[in-house]
Coordinates of C-alpha atoms in Angstrom, one line a residue:
Chain A
M1 CA 0.0 0.0 0.0
E2 CA 2.7 2.5 1.1
Q3 CA 4.3 3.0 -2.3
S4 CA 5.2 -0.6 -2.7
E5 CA 6.2 0.0 -6.3
N6 CA 9.5 1.5 -4.9
N7 CA 10.4 -2.0 -3.8
S8 CA 10.9 -3.1 -7.3
A9 CA 14.0 -1.8 -8.9
G10 CA 12.3 -2.0 -12.3
K11 CA 9.6 0.4 -11.3
I12 CA 12.1 2.9 -10.0
I13 CA 13.9 3.0 -13.3
E14 CA 10.6 3.3 -15.1
K15 CA 9.6 6.3 -12.9
K16 CA 12.9 8.0 -13.5
I17 CA 12.4 7.7 -17.2
S18 CA 9.0 9.1 -17.1
R19 CA 10.0 12.0 -14.9
R20 CA 12.9 12.7 -17.3
T21 CA 10.5 12.6 -20.2
L22 CA 8.1 14.9 -18.4
L23 CA 10.8 17.4 -17.6
G24 CA 12.1 17.4 -21.1
G25 CA 15.3 15.7 -20.2
A26 CA 16.4 18.7 -18.2
M27 CA 17.3 16.5 -15.3
A28 CA 20.0 14.0 -15.5
A29 CA 19.1 10.5 -14.5
A30 CA 19.8 9.8 -10.9
I31 CA 23.5 10.2 -10.8
L32 CA 24.1 10.5 -7.1
P33 CA 27.3 11.6 -5.6
V34 CA 28.9 8.4 -4.2
T35 CA 30.4 10.3 -1.3
S36 CA 27.1 10.9 0.5
S37 CA 26.0 8.4 3.1
F38 CA 22.7 8.2 1.3
A39 CA 24.5 6.9 -1.8
K40 CA 26.2 4.3 0.2
Y41 CA 22.8 2.9 1.0
I42 CA 22.0 2.8 -2.7
Q43 CA 25.2 1.0 -3.4
V44 CA 24.3 -1.8 -0.9
G45 CA 21.1 -2.4 -2.7
V46 CA 18.5 -0.6 -0.6
P47 CA 16.0 1.1 -2.9
A48 CA 16.0 4.9 -2.9
I49 CA 13.2 6.7 -0.9
D50 CA 10.9 8.3 -3.4
D51 CA 11.6 12.0 -3.4
P52 CA 8.4 14.0 -3.2
T53 CA 10.2 17.1 -4.5
K54 CA 10.9 15.4 -7.7
K55 CA 7.4 14.2 -8.5
L56 CA 4.2 16.2 -9.3
G57 CA 1.7 15.7 -6.5
I58 CA -1.9 14.8 -6.5
P59 CA -4.3 17.6 -7.6
P60 CA -6.9 19.2 -5.2
G61 CA -10.1 17.2 -4.7
K62 CA -13.7 17.5 -3.4
L63 CA -13.1 15.6 -0.2
G64 CA -10.0 15.4 1.9
K65 CA -8.7 12.2 3.4
R66 CA -6.2 11.1 6.0
S67 CA -2.6 10.4 5.1
P68 CA -2.3 6.8 3.9
F69 CA 0.2 6.4 6.7
E70 CA -2.4 7.3 9.4
S71 CA -5.2 5.0 10.3
P72 CA -6.8 5.9 13.6
V73 CA -10.0 3.9 14.1
R74 CA -12.8 3.5 16.7
K75 CA -13.2 0.2 18.4
A76 CA -16.8 -1.0 18.1
S77 CA -19.0 -3.4 20.0
D78 CA -22.7 -4.0 19.3
I79 CA -23.8 -1.0 21.4
S80 CA -20.8 1.4 21.4
S81 CA -17.6 2.4 19.8
R82 CA -14.6 3.9 21.5
S83 CA -12.4 6.8 20.5
P84 CA -8.7 6.2 19.9
L85 CA -7.5 8.6 22.6
Q86 CA -3.9 7.5 22.1
D87 CA -3.9 8.8 18.6
F88 CA -4.9 12.4 19.4
Y89 CA -2.4 15.3 19.7
S90 CA -5.0 17.7 21.1
T91 CA -8.5 17.9 22.4
I92 CA -10.9 18.2 19.4
T93 CA -12.0 14.7 18.4
P94 CA -12.2 14.3 14.6
S95 CA -15.9 13.8 14.0
D96 CA -15.6 10.4 12.5
L97 CA -13.7 9.2 15.5
H98 CA -16.2 10.5 18.1
F99 CA -17.3 7.7 20.5
E100 CA -20.7 6.2 20.0
R101 CA -23.3 4.8 22.4
H102 CA -26.8 4.1 21.3
H103 CA -29.6 1.9 22.5
A104 CA -31.2 0.8 19.3
G105 CA -28.9 1.8 16.4
I106 CA -28.5 4.9 14.4
P107 CA -31.7 6.2 12.8
N108 CA -31.8 7.7 9.4
I109 CA -33.7 11.1 9.8
A110 CA -34.3 13.4 6.8
P111 CA -33.7 17.0 7.8
D112 CA -36.9 18.2 6.1
K113 CA -38.9 15.7 8.1
Y114 CA -37.3 16.6 11.4
E115 CA -39.4 18.4 14.0
L116 CA -38.8 19.3 17.7
L117 CA -41.9 19.4 19.8
I118 CA -41.9 21.4 23.1
H119 CA -45.0 21.0 25.2
G120 CA -46.3 20.3 28.7
M121 CA -46.2 23.1 31.3
V122 CA -45.9 25.9 28.7
E123 CA -48.2 28.7 27.5
R124 CA -47.9 27.7 23.9
P125 CA -46.8 24.2 22.8
M126 CA -44.7 24.6 19.7
K127 CA -42.9 22.6 17.0
F128 CA -39.7 23.7 15.4
S129 CA -38.3 22.5 12.1
L130 CA -34.6 22.2 11.7
N131 CA -34.7 25.4 9.7
D132 CA -36.5 27.1 12.5
L133 CA -33.9 26.0 14.9
K134 CA -31.1 27.4 12.7
R135 CA -32.8 30.8 12.4
F136 CA -32.6 31.5 16.2
P137 CA -29.5 33.3 17.7
S138 CA -26.9 30.6 17.8
L139 CA -23.8 29.7 19.8
T140 CA -20.7 27.6 19.5
R141 CA -19.2 25.8 22.4
T142 CA -16.5 23.3 22.9
C143 CA -17.2 20.7 25.5
F144 CA -16.6 17.0 26.2
L145 CA -19.1 14.2 26.1
E146 CA -18.6 11.1 28.2
C147 CA -20.6 8.0 28.8
A148 CA -21.4 7.5 32.5
G149 CA -20.1 3.9 32.1
N150 CA -16.7 5.0 30.8
F151 CA -14.1 2.9 32.6
R152 CA -12.7 -0.5 31.9
T153 CA -10.0 -2.4 33.6
G154 CA -9.0 -6.0 34.1
K155 CA -5.8 -6.7 32.1
E156 CA -2.4 -5.2 31.4
A157 CA -2.8 -5.2 27.6
M158 CA -5.2 -2.3 27.5
T159 CA -4.9 1.0 25.5
P160 CA -6.3 4.4 26.6
Q161 CA -9.0 3.6 24.0
D162 CA -9.9 0.4 25.8
I163 CA -9.8 2.0 29.3
L164 CA -11.5 5.3 28.7
G165 CA -12.5 5.5 25.0
L166 CA -16.1 6.5 25.7
T167 CA -15.3 10.2 25.8
S168 CA -14.7 12.6 23.0
Q169 CA -14.8 16.4 22.4
S170 CA -16.3 18.5 19.7
E171 CA -17.0 22.1 18.9
W172 CA -20.8 22.2 18.9
T173 CA -23.1 24.8 17.3
G174 CA -26.7 25.2 18.0
V175 CA -29.4 27.2 19.8
M176 CA -29.7 27.6 23.6
L177 CA -32.6 25.7 25.0
S178 CA -33.5 28.8 27.0
T179 CA -34.0 30.7 23.7
L180 CA -36.6 28.2 22.7
L181 CA -38.2 28.2 26.2
R182 CA -38.7 32.0 25.8
E183 CA -40.8 31.2 22.8
V184 CA -43.1 28.7 24.4
G185 CA -43.4 30.5 27.8
V186 CA -42.6 28.1 30.6
N187 CA -45.0 27.9 33.6
P188 CA -43.1 29.2 36.6
K189 CA -44.1 26.1 38.6
A190 CA -42.2 23.8 36.2
T191 CA -39.0 22.2 37.6
W192 CA -38.1 19.3 35.2
F193 CA -38.3 18.5 31.6
L194 CA -38.3 15.2 29.7
A195 CA -36.0 14.9 26.7
E196 CA -36.9 12.2 24.1
G197 CA -35.0 10.9 21.1
G198 CA -36.4 9.9 17.8
D199 CA -34.5 6.7 17.3
A200 CA -35.9 3.1 17.8
S201 CA -35.3 3.2 21.5
V202 CA -37.2 6.5 21.7
M203 CA -34.9 7.1 24.7
T204 CA -36.0 9.5 27.4
R205 CA -34.3 11.2 30.3
S206 CA -35.7 13.7 32.9
I207 CA -33.6 16.8 33.3
P208 CA -33.9 19.5 36.0
L209 CA -35.2 22.6 34.3
K210 CA -32.4 24.6 35.9
K211 CA -29.9 22.9 33.7
G212 CA -32.1 23.6 30.7
I213 CA -32.0 27.3 31.5
D214 CA -28.3 27.5 32.6
D215 CA -26.4 26.1 29.7
A216 CA -28.4 23.4 27.8
F217 CA -28.4 23.8 24.1
I218 CA -29.7 22.0 21.0
A219 CA -26.8 21.3 18.7
Y220 CA -27.1 20.9 14.9
G221 CA -23.4 21.6 14.2
Q222 CA -20.3 19.5 15.1
N223 CA -16.8 20.7 14.3
G224 CA -18.1 23.2 11.8
E225 CA -20.4 21.0 9.8
A226 CA -23.7 19.3 10.3
I227 CA -23.7 16.9 13.2
R228 CA -22.9 13.3 12.4
P229 CA -25.8 10.7 12.3
E230 CA -24.2 8.7 15.1
Q231 CA -24.0 11.9 17.1
G232 CA -27.7 12.8 16.7
Y233 CA -28.3 14.2 13.2
P234 CA -30.0 16.4 12.6
A235 CA -30.2 17.8 16.2
R236 CA -29.4 16.6 19.7
L237 CA -29.5 17.9 23.3
L238 CA -26.2 19.1 24.7
L239 CA -25.9 19.3 28.5
P240 CA -22.3 20.4 29.1
G241 CA -20.5 18.3 31.8
W242 CA -23.4 15.9 32.3
E243 CA -23.3 12.1 31.7
G244 CA -23.5 11.3 28.1
N245 CA -26.8 9.5 28.2
T246 CA -28.7 12.7 29.2
N247 CA -27.4 14.4 26.0
V248 CA -30.3 12.9 24.1
K249 CA -29.6 12.4 20.4
W250 CA -32.0 12.8 17.5
L251 CA -34.0 15.0 19.9
R252 CA -37.7 15.0 18.9
R253 CA -39.6 16.1 22.0
I254 CA -39.3 18.1 25.2
E255 CA -42.0 18.0 27.8
I256 CA -41.9 20.5 30.6
S257 CA -43.1 19.1 33.9
D258 CA -43.0 19.6 37.7
Q259 CA -41.6 16.2 38.4
P260 CA -39.2 13.6 37.0
Y261 CA -40.5 10.7 35.0
F262 CA -38.3 7.9 36.4
T263 CA -37.6 6.5 32.9
R264 CA -35.8 3.2 32.4
E265 CA -32.5 5.0 31.7
E266 CA -32.6 6.8 35.0
T267 CA -33.7 3.9 37.2
S268 CA -32.8 0.5 35.8
K269 CA -29.7 2.0 34.1
Y270 CA -27.4 4.9 34.9
T271 CA -27.9 4.3 38.7
Y272 CA -25.4 2.6 40.9
P273 CA -25.1 1.1 44.4
V274 CA -23.8 3.3 47.2
K275 CA -23.5 1.5 50.5
G276 CA -26.7 -0.5 50.2
K277 CA -28.6 2.3 48.5
I278 CA -29.0 3.1 44.8
R279 CA -27.8 6.5 43.7
M280 CA -29.9 8.1 40.9
F281 CA -29.9 11.4 38.9
S282 CA -26.1 11.3 39.0
F283 CA -25.7 14.0 36.4
E284 CA -22.3 15.7 36.6
M285 CA -19.2 13.8 35.5
D286 CA -16.5 14.2 38.2
A287 CA -13.0 15.2 37.3
R288 CA -10.6 12.6 35.8
S289 CA -7.6 12.3 33.6
I290 CA -5.6 9.7 31.7
I291 CA -2.1 9.6 30.3
T292 CA -2.4 8.9 26.6
F293 CA 1.4 8.9 26.0
P294 CA 3.3 6.8 26.9
S295 CA 0.7 4.0 27.0
Y296 CA 0.2 0.4 26.0
P297 CA 1.4 -0.9 23.5
Q298 CA 4.0 1.8 23.0
K299 CA 7.6 1.4 24.0
V300 CA 9.7 4.1 25.5
E301 CA 13.4 4.8 25.5
R302 CA 15.6 5.9 28.4
G303 CA 16.0 9.7 28.5
W304 CA 13.6 12.5 27.9
I305 CA 9.9 11.7 27.6
E306 CA 7.1 14.2 27.4
I307 CA 4.2 12.6 29.3
R308 CA 0.9 13.7 27.6
G309 CA -2.7 13.2 28.3
I310 CA -6.1 14.7 28.9
A311 CA -8.0 15.8 32.0
W312 CA -11.6 17.0 32.3
T313 CA -14.4 17.7 34.7
G314 CA -18.2 18.2 34.4
R315 CA -18.1 20.8 37.2
G316 CA -16.2 23.6 35.5
K317 CA -12.5 23.9 34.7
I318 CA -9.5 21.8 35.4
V319 CA -7.1 23.8 37.5
Q320 CA -4.3 21.3 38.0
V321 CA -3.1 17.9 36.8
D322 CA -0.5 16.2 39.0
I323 CA 1.8 13.6 37.6
S324 CA 3.7 11.0 39.5
T325 CA 6.6 9.1 38.0
D326 CA 7.4 7.1 41.1
A327 CA 4.2 5.0 41.5
G328 CA 2.3 7.7 43.4
K329 CA 4.9 8.6 46.1
T330 CA 5.5 12.1 44.9
W331 CA 3.5 14.4 42.6
N332 CA 4.3 17.4 40.4
A333 CA 2.1 19.7 38.4
A334 CA 1.9 19.2 34.6
R335 CA 1.6 22.1 32.2
L336 CA -1.9 22.7 31.0
Q337 CA -2.5 23.7 27.4
E338 CA -4.2 27.0 27.2
P339 CA -7.0 28.0 26.8
V340 CA -8.4 25.8 29.5
L341 CA -12.1 25.6 28.8
D342 CA -15.1 25.0 31.0
K343 CA -16.3 21.4 31.0
A344 CA -13.8 20.5 28.4
H345 CA -11.0 18.1 27.7
T346 CA -7.8 19.8 28.8
Y347 CA -4.5 18.7 27.3
F348 CA -1.6 18.3 29.8
R349 CA 2.2 17.7 29.3
Y350 CA 4.9 16.8 31.7
L351 CA 8.6 16.5 30.9
W352 CA 10.3 13.5 32.5
Q353 CA 13.7 11.9 32.3
W354 CA 13.4 8.2 32.6
N355 CA 16.5 6.5 34.0
G356 CA 15.6 3.1 32.8
D357 CA 14.3 1.7 36.1
E358 CA 11.0 0.0 36.4
T359 CA 8.3 2.4 37.7
E360 CA 4.7 3.5 37.4
I361 CA 3.4 6.8 36.0
L362 CA 0.1 8.3 37.1
S363 CA -2.0 11.4 36.5
R364 CA -4.5 13.0 38.9
A365 CA -6.9 15.8 37.9
V366 CA -8.0 18.7 40.2
D367 CA -11.0 20.8 39.3
E368 CA -12.1 24.3 40.2
T369 CA -14.4 23.0 43.0
G370 CA -11.3 21.6 44.8
Y371 CA -12.2 18.0 43.8
V372 CA -9.2 15.8 43.5
Q373 CA -9.5 12.7 41.3
P374 CA -9.7 9.8 43.7
T375 CA -8.0 6.5 43.8
I376 CA -10.0 3.3 43.4
S377 CA -9.7 2.6 47.1
Q378 CA -11.1 6.1 47.9
L379 CA -14.1 5.3 45.7
V380 CA -14.6 1.9 47.4
A381 CA -14.4 3.6 50.8
A382 CA -17.0 6.2 49.7
R383 CA -19.4 3.9 48.0
G384 CA -18.9 0.4 49.3
N385 CA -17.6 -2.7 47.7
D386 CA -20.5 -3.2 45.2
L387 CA -19.5 -0.3 43.1
G388 CA -21.3 -0.9 39.8
G389 CA -19.9 0.5 36.6
Y390 CA -21.2 4.1 36.4
H391 CA -19.3 7.2 37.4
M392 CA -16.0 5.4 38.1
N393 CA -13.2 7.9 37.7
P394 CA -10.2 6.5 39.6
V395 CA -6.6 7.5 39.0
T396 CA -5.1 5.0 36.6
S397 CA -1.5 4.0 36.3
W398 CA 0.9 2.7 33.6
Q399 CA 3.7 0.4 34.4
I400 CA 7.0 1.2 32.7
K401 CA 9.1 -2.0 32.4
R402 CA 12.9 -2.1 32.2
D403 CA 12.8 -2.9 28.5
G404 CA 10.7 0.2 27.9
S405 CA 7.4 -1.6 27.4
V406 CA 4.3 0.1 28.9
L407 CA 1.5 -1.9 30.5
F408 CA -1.7 -0.8 32.1
K409 CA -2.0 -1.5 35.8
P410 CA -5.3 -3.1 36.3
E411 CA -6.6 -2.7 39.9
N412 CA -9.1 -5.2 41.1
Y413 CA -11.9 -3.6 43.0
K414 CA -14.8 -6.1 42.9
Chain B
M1 CA -17.2 30.7 48.8
N2 CA -13.5 30.0 49.3
V3 CA -13.9 29.4 52.9
K4 CA -15.8 26.2 52.2
L5 CA -12.9 24.7 50.3
H6 CA -10.5 22.8 52.5
L7 CA -7.6 23.1 50.2
N8 CA -4.0 24.1 50.3
K9 CA -3.3 27.8 49.4
K10 CA -2.1 27.0 45.9
Y11 CA -5.5 25.7 44.8
V12 CA -7.5 28.4 46.5
V13 CA -5.7 31.2 44.7
V14 CA -6.3 29.7 41.3
I15 CA -9.9 28.9 42.2
T16 CA -10.7 32.5 43.3
G17 CA -9.8 33.7 39.9
L18 CA -11.9 31.2 38.2
I19 CA -14.9 31.8 40.2
I20 CA -14.8 35.5 39.3
I21 CA -14.6 34.5 35.6
G22 CA -17.4 32.0 36.2
V23 CA -19.7 34.6 37.6
M24 CA -19.0 37.0 34.7
T25 CA -19.7 34.4 32.1
S26 CA -22.9 33.1 33.7
E27 CA -24.2 36.7 33.8
K28 CA -23.4 37.2 30.2
R29 CA -25.0 33.9 29.5
G30 CA -28.3 34.7 31.3
Y31 CA -30.1 34.0 28.1
F32 CA -33.3 33.2 29.9
S33 CA -33.5 36.3 32.0
P34 CA -35.6 39.1 30.5
G35 CA -32.5 41.3 30.2
Y36 CA -30.7 38.9 27.9
G37 CA -30.0 40.3 24.5
A38 CA -30.4 43.9 25.6
T39 CA -26.8 44.6 24.6
T40 CA -26.8 43.0 21.1
D41 CA -26.0 45.4 18.3
T42 CA -29.5 45.1 16.9
G43 CA -31.0 46.1 20.2
K44 CA -33.3 44.1 22.4
W45 CA -34.4 40.6 21.6
P46 CA -38.0 40.7 20.5
K47 CA -40.6 39.1 22.8
S48 CA -40.8 36.3 20.3
F49 CA -38.8 35.6 17.2
G50 CA -41.8 34.1 15.5
F51 CA -39.9 31.0 14.3
G52 CA -41.7 27.7 14.7
S53 CA -45.4 27.0 14.8
T54 CA -48.0 26.2 17.4
A55 CA -48.3 22.5 18.0
S56 CA -51.9 21.2 17.8
P57 CA -53.3 18.7 20.3
Q58 CA -53.0 16.0 17.5
D59 CA -49.3 16.9 17.1
I60 CA -48.8 16.3 20.8
V61 CA -50.9 13.1 21.1
K62 CA -49.0 11.5 18.3
L63 CA -45.7 11.7 20.2
D64 CA -46.6 12.0 23.9
I65 CA -46.3 8.4 25.0
D66 CA -44.6 8.8 28.3
V67 CA -46.0 7.5 31.5
R68 CA -45.2 9.1 34.9
P69 CA -45.1 7.5 38.3
D70 CA -48.3 9.4 39.2
G71 CA -50.1 7.5 36.4
K72 CA -50.2 10.5 34.0
G73 CA -50.0 9.1 30.5
L74 CA -51.4 5.6 31.2
P75 CA -53.7 4.8 28.3
A76 CA -57.1 3.0 28.4
G77 CA -56.9 -0.8 28.3
A78 CA -56.2 -3.7 30.6
G79 CA -54.4 -7.1 30.9
D80 CA -53.4 -9.8 33.2
A81 CA -50.5 -12.2 33.7
A82 CA -52.0 -15.1 31.9
Q83 CA -52.5 -13.1 28.8
G84 CA -49.1 -11.6 29.3
K85 CA -47.4 -14.9 29.5
A86 CA -48.9 -16.0 26.2
I87 CA -47.6 -12.8 24.5
Y88 CA -44.2 -13.2 26.2
V89 CA -43.6 -16.7 24.9
V90 CA -44.2 -15.5 21.3
K91 CA -42.6 -12.1 21.3
C92 CA -40.0 -11.9 24.1
A93 CA -38.8 -15.3 25.2
A94 CA -36.3 -15.7 22.3
C95 CA -34.2 -12.8 23.8
H96 CA -35.1 -12.8 27.5
G97 CA -35.4 -16.6 28.1
A98 CA -38.4 -18.9 28.6
T99 CA -39.0 -17.6 32.1
G100 CA -37.2 -14.3 32.1
L101 CA -34.8 -15.7 34.7
E102 CA -31.1 -15.7 34.2
T103 CA -30.0 -19.1 33.2
P104 CA -26.4 -19.9 34.0
G105 CA -24.4 -20.9 30.9
I106 CA -26.9 -19.4 28.4
K107 CA -26.1 -16.1 26.8
L108 CA -29.3 -14.4 25.6
M109 CA -29.6 -11.2 23.6
G110 CA -31.7 -9.4 26.2
P111 CA -31.2 -9.0 29.9
A112 CA -32.9 -11.1 32.6
L113 CA -36.3 -9.7 33.6
V114 CA -37.1 -11.8 36.6
S115 CA -35.3 -12.5 39.8
D116 CA -36.5 -15.1 42.3
T117 CA -36.2 -12.9 45.4
A118 CA -37.0 -9.3 46.1
A119 CA -33.9 -8.9 48.1
A120 CA -30.8 -7.1 46.7
S121 CA -29.9 -10.3 44.7
K122 CA -28.3 -10.5 41.3
P123 CA -29.0 -10.0 38.5
K124 CA -30.6 -6.7 38.9
T125 CA -34.1 -7.0 37.5
I126 CA -37.6 -5.5 37.8
G127 CA -38.2 -7.3 41.0
N128 CA -35.1 -6.2 43.0
Y129 CA -34.1 -3.0 41.2
W130 CA -36.9 -1.1 39.5
P131 CA -38.5 1.7 41.7
Y132 CA -41.7 2.2 39.7
A133 CA -44.1 -0.1 37.8
T134 CA -44.9 2.8 35.4
T135 CA -41.4 2.7 34.1
L136 CA -41.9 -0.9 32.9
F137 CA -45.1 0.0 31.0
D138 CA -43.5 3.1 29.5
Y139 CA -40.3 1.3 28.4
M140 CA -41.9 -1.8 26.9
R141 CA -44.4 0.3 25.0
R142 CA -41.8 2.6 23.5
T143 CA -39.1 0.2 22.5
M144 CA -39.8 -3.6 22.9
P145 CA -39.6 -6.1 21.3
Y146 CA -36.1 -4.9 20.4
T147 CA -36.4 -5.7 16.7
Q148 CA -40.0 -4.4 16.4
P149 CA -40.1 -1.4 18.6
G150 CA -43.4 0.3 19.2
S151 CA -45.4 -2.6 17.8
L152 CA -47.2 -3.6 21.0
T153 CA -50.9 -2.6 21.6
D154 CA -51.7 -1.0 24.9
N155 CA -53.6 -4.1 26.1
E156 CA -50.5 -6.2 25.3
V157 CA -48.3 -3.8 27.3
Y158 CA -50.7 -4.1 30.3
S159 CA -50.7 -7.9 30.0
L160 CA -46.9 -8.0 29.8
T161 CA -46.5 -5.7 32.7
A162 CA -48.8 -7.9 34.7
F163 CA -46.9 -11.0 33.7
L164 CA -43.5 -9.6 34.6
L165 CA -44.6 -8.1 37.9
S166 CA -46.3 -11.3 38.8
A167 CA -43.2 -13.4 37.8
N168 CA -41.2 -11.1 40.1
K169 CA -43.8 -11.8 42.9
I170 CA -44.8 -8.1 43.2
I171 CA -48.5 -8.6 42.2
R172 CA -50.8 -11.6 42.5
P173 CA -51.2 -13.6 39.3
E174 CA -54.9 -12.9 39.0
T175 CA -54.5 -9.1 39.1
V176 CA -55.9 -7.2 36.1
L177 CA -53.8 -4.1 35.5
N178 CA -55.2 -0.9 34.1
A179 CA -54.7 2.9 34.2
Q180 CA -56.3 3.1 37.7
N181 CA -54.2 0.5 39.6
L182 CA -50.9 0.1 37.7
W183 CA -49.2 3.3 39.0
Q184 CA -50.3 2.5 42.6
I185 CA -48.1 -0.7 42.8
E186 CA -45.4 -0.3 45.5
M187 CA -42.2 -1.6 44.1
P188 CA -39.8 -3.3 46.5
A189 CA -36.7 -1.4 45.3
K190 CA -38.2 2.0 45.6
K191 CA -37.0 2.5 49.2
L192 CA -33.4 1.9 48.0
F193 CA -33.2 4.9 45.7
I194 CA -31.4 8.1 46.8
V195 CA -30.8 11.3 44.9
D196 CA -27.2 12.0 43.9
D197 CA -25.5 13.9 46.7
R198 CA -22.1 14.5 45.0
K199 CA -21.4 18.2 44.7
G200 CA -17.7 18.6 43.9
G201 CA -15.3 19.9 46.5
P202 CA -12.7 17.9 48.3
E203 CA -15.0 15.1 49.5
V204 CA -15.1 11.9 47.5
K205 CA -18.6 10.5 47.2

């Protein structure tokens, strides 16, 4: 695939001829100075690297594509797909690599058939076409999305994608829900609303009206273009900082109410045991972080290593990320990439000189409320042994082996 | 506000700055308050932009399928466990098992729906984990059977609700469920549910 024609000496000659022909013979056939070290390679029979400065490139086209040398992919199961966190240099997730989680597949919704109904405790129930939504004053906001069940552990051979791939970040564009609520006139006694999706699960969640007024918005744009089908095309609810499931995709209906509905996704699912009780309406995503470099299955070399990763919190901004390179004994602050945004993935970097000894490296996020990302034992102490799988945000650690291999450190907590 | 944060000084300094920024932005963002928009270059926001149209009662009825714990939204109709069992065998058992119970060694496409005790046993099912019976009605009507979502009649949903609640030993097998009694069923797990009390800050919850 990667220019395999260069492997055959015959093809190389053929190319040189054609290039010479094209340039009208102005260029002499590859007569390389034998004194250069490059030429020595040639002499021992290794084919020359194709020189892009000596070959006319590909003309412009309608749709761009990734370099043939890069192939980041999601990892998909029947119900979700995970973002390749280890492949990202910064915090905007390319739209085609945004994680997915849906309950009954991706619906195919024609934009001209789309309608959002708002009714219930309002003066005037209304419906909005996609075009209506786009005519209102709009906003653009960068924020993360994360599935409430985003954490896997259990073996050493796990990548950041395997461990925490159910989070992604986009720059979303849409209309504030409060702008639409002005139009329908909300009854002052209302306290909750129900958000419903137009997919085959017709998924519903109850949301406190306060969130709807504070910063909820209905997004139709993602990273500058129309939102992707798997992200809720043509329009979805966005609740910055709140568990992914509440950000209802393919949003078709909002019902204003004075009580929650106790839907299946807020009772049977997205709830978890806490010391013999079951915690529900657990909306905010607490602060967490992960080192994405170095990580399994990469290998590091002794010497300078820039440790890199992302940290985020559903409660505002990340104020600090601490790094430990001695298995948690001492901690030092990483550099945060500016601008640090509210309820957004924040890229961090920490320069480290590895002396070649076996060790563990860890990251720990601190958010603006003073919350410090807990260890797994702190979570067990707070919630009891029967933790469930939701809202698990423990500090995670990578083992660096003497040979430079990097392995995840699974911590058993069940 | 800072007093509440039991932190070392380094954090507090940073946080003070952020809170001020936070207040400024949320004021600017007070879209819902009547004053919002007063400073845009085109002057005040109009009372209404006039985009969108009034939804008719028919528009609403078509989509408004939710059922609340207080019974609001329960449709006319009725059904009992015997009728429910007959429907279950045909439309549900393939994915949820012949009895709805978890069968060791058998991997089904759908989760277990029945547990033999109401105590906090595993797996988590309607009997030991669901706080409201209305949720069961609402969920089955909107999205089951998985491959034919929204295909059940209201009578079928009442019957299936009766069957699953009876199999979980929550109602007596002869109970006929309808809009008057379904929402009044007291679910064993209801008392276990507590509202999230995490609120940021130094305490891990």
